[in-house]
PDB file of C-alpha atoms in Angstrom:
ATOM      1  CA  UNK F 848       0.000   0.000   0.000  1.00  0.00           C
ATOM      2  CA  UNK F 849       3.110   2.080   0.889  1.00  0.00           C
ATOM      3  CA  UNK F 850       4.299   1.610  -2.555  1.00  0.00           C
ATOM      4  CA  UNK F 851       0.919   2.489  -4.423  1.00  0.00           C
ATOM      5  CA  UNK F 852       0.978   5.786  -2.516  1.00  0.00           C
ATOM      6  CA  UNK F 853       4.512   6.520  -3.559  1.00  0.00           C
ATOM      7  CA  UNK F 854       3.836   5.988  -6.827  1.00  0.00           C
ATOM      8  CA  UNK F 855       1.133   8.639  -6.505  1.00  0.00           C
ATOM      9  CA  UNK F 856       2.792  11.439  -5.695  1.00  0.00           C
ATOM     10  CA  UNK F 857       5.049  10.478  -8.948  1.00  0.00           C
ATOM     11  CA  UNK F 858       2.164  10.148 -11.002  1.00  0.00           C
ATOM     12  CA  UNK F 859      -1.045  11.690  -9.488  1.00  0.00           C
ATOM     13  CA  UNK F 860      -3.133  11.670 -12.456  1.00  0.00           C
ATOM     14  CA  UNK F 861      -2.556   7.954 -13.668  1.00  0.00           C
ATOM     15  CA  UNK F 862      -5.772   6.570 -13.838  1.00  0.00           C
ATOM     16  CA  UNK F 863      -4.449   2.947 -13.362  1.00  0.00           C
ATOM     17  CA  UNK F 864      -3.138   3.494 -10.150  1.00  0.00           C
ATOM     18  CA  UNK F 865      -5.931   5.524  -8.803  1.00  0.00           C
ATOM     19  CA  UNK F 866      -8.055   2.150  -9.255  1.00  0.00           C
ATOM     20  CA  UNK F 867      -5.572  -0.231  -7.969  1.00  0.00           C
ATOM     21  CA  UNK F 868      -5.474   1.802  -5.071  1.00  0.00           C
ATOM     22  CA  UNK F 869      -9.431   1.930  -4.413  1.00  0.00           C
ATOM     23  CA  UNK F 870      -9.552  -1.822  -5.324  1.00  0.00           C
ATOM     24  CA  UNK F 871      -7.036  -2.658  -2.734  1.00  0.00           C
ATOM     25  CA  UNK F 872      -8.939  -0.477  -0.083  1.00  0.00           C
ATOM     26  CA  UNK F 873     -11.742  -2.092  -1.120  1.00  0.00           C
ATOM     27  CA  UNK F 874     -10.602  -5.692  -0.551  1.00  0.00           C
ATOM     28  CA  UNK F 875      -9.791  -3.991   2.895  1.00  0.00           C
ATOM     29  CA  UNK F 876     -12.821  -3.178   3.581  1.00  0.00           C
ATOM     30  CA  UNK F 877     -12.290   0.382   3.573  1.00  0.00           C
ATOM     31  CA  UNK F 878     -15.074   1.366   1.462  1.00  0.00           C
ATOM     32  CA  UNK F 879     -15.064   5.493   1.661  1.00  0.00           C
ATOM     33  CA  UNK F 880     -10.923   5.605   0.721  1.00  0.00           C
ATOM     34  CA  UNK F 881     -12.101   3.154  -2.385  1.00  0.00           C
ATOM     35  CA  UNK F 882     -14.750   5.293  -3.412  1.00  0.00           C
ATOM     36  CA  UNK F 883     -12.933   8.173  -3.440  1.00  0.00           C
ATOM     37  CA  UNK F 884      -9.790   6.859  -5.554  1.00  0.00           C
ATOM     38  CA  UNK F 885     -12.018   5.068  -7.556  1.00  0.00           C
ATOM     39  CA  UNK F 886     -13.532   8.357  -8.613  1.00  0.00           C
ATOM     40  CA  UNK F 887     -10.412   9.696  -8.990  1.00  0.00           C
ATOM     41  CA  UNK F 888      -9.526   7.919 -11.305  1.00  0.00           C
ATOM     42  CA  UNK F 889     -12.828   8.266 -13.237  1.00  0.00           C
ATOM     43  CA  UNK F 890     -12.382  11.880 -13.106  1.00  0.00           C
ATOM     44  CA  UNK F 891      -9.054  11.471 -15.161  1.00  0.00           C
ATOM     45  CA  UNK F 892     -10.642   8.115 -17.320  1.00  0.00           C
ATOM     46  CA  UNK F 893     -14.719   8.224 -17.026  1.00  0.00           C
ATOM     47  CA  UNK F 894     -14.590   5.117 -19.254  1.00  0.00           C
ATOM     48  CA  UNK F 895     -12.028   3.059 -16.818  1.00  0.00           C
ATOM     49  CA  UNK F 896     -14.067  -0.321 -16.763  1.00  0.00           C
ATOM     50  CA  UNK F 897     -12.553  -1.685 -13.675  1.00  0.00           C
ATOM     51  CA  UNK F 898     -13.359   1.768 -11.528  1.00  0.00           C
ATOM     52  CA  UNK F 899     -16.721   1.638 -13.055  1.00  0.00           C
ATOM     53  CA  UNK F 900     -17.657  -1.886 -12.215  1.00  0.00           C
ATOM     54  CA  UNK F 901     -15.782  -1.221  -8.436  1.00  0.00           C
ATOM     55  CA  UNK F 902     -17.321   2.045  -7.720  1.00  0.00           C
ATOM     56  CA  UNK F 903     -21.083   0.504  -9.074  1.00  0.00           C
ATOM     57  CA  UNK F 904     -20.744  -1.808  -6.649  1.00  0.00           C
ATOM     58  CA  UNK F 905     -20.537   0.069  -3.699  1.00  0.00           C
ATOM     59  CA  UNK F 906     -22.978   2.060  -4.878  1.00  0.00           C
ATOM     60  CA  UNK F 907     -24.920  -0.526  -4.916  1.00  0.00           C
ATOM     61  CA  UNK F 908     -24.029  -1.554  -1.830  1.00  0.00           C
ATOM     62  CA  UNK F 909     -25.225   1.581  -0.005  1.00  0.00           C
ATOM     63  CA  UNK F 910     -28.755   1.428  -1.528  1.00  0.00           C
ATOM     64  CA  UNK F 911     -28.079   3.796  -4.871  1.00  0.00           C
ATOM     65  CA  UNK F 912     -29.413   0.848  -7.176  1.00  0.00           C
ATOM     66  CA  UNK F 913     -30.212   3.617  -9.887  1.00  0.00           C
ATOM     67  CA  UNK F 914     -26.983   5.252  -9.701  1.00  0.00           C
ATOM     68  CA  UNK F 915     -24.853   1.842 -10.346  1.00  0.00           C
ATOM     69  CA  UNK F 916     -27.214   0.486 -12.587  1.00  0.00           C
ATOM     70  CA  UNK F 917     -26.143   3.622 -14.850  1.00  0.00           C
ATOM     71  CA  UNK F 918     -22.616   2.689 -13.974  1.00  0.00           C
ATOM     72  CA  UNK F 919     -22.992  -0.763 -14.857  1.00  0.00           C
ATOM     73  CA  UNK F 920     -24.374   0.453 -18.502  1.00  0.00           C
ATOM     74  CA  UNK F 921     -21.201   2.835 -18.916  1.00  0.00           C
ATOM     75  CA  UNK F 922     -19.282  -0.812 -18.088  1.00  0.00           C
ATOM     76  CA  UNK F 923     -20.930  -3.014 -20.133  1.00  0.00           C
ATOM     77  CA  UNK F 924     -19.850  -1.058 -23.516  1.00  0.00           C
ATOM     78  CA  UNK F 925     -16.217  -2.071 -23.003  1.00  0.00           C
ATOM     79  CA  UNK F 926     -16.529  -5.222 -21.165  1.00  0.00           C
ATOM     80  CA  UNK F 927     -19.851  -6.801 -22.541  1.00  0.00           C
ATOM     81  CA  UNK F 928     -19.079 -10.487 -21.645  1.00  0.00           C
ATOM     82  CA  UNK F 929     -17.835  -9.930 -17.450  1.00  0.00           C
ATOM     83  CA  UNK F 930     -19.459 -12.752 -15.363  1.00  0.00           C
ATOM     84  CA  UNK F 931     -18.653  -9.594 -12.727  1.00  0.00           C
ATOM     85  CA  UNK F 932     -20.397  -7.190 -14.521  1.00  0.00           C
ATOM     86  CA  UNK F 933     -23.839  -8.972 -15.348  1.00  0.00           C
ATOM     87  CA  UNK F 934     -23.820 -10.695 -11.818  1.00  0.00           C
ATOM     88  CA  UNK F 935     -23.898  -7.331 -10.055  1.00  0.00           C
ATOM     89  CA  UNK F 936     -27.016  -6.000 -12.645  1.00  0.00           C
ATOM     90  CA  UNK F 937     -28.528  -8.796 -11.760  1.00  0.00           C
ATOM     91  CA  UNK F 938     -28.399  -8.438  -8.015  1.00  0.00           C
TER      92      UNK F 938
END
């Protein structure tokens, strides 16, 4: 985590690492730092797939069904076939 946060202040704007930072804090549990890098990183790539599908999810997860299901549309143009992508529409 150290590391990914070094690499930040080297490269604030890269989109890549913005996610990989708010899917790590994610699989921490840490669900407000992963929302916010995760729309970081949307800010500088709004059609990042993997910060899309993340950041539907815990929008989904905190009752904003409407909201993620827009998300999940945004998604689904560049990754039609994730098992990941449909499972979450369909919850």
């Amino acid at each position: 985590l150290k590391v990914y946060h070094e690499a930040l202040d080297h490269a604030p704007e890269d989109p890549e690492l913005l996610t990989t930072l708010g899917l790590t804090y994610l699989r921490l549990d840490d669900q407000q730092r992963a929302f916010d890098f995760l729309g970081n990183a949307l800010t500088y790539d709004p059609t990042n797939a993997r910060a899309i599908l993340a950041a539907g999810s815990i929008m989904q997860d905190h009752g904003d069904h409407d909201v993620a299901l827009h998300k999940y549309r945004v998604a689904a143009v560049s990754m039609p076939e994730s098992p990941q992508l449909w499972n979450n529409i369909g919850m």
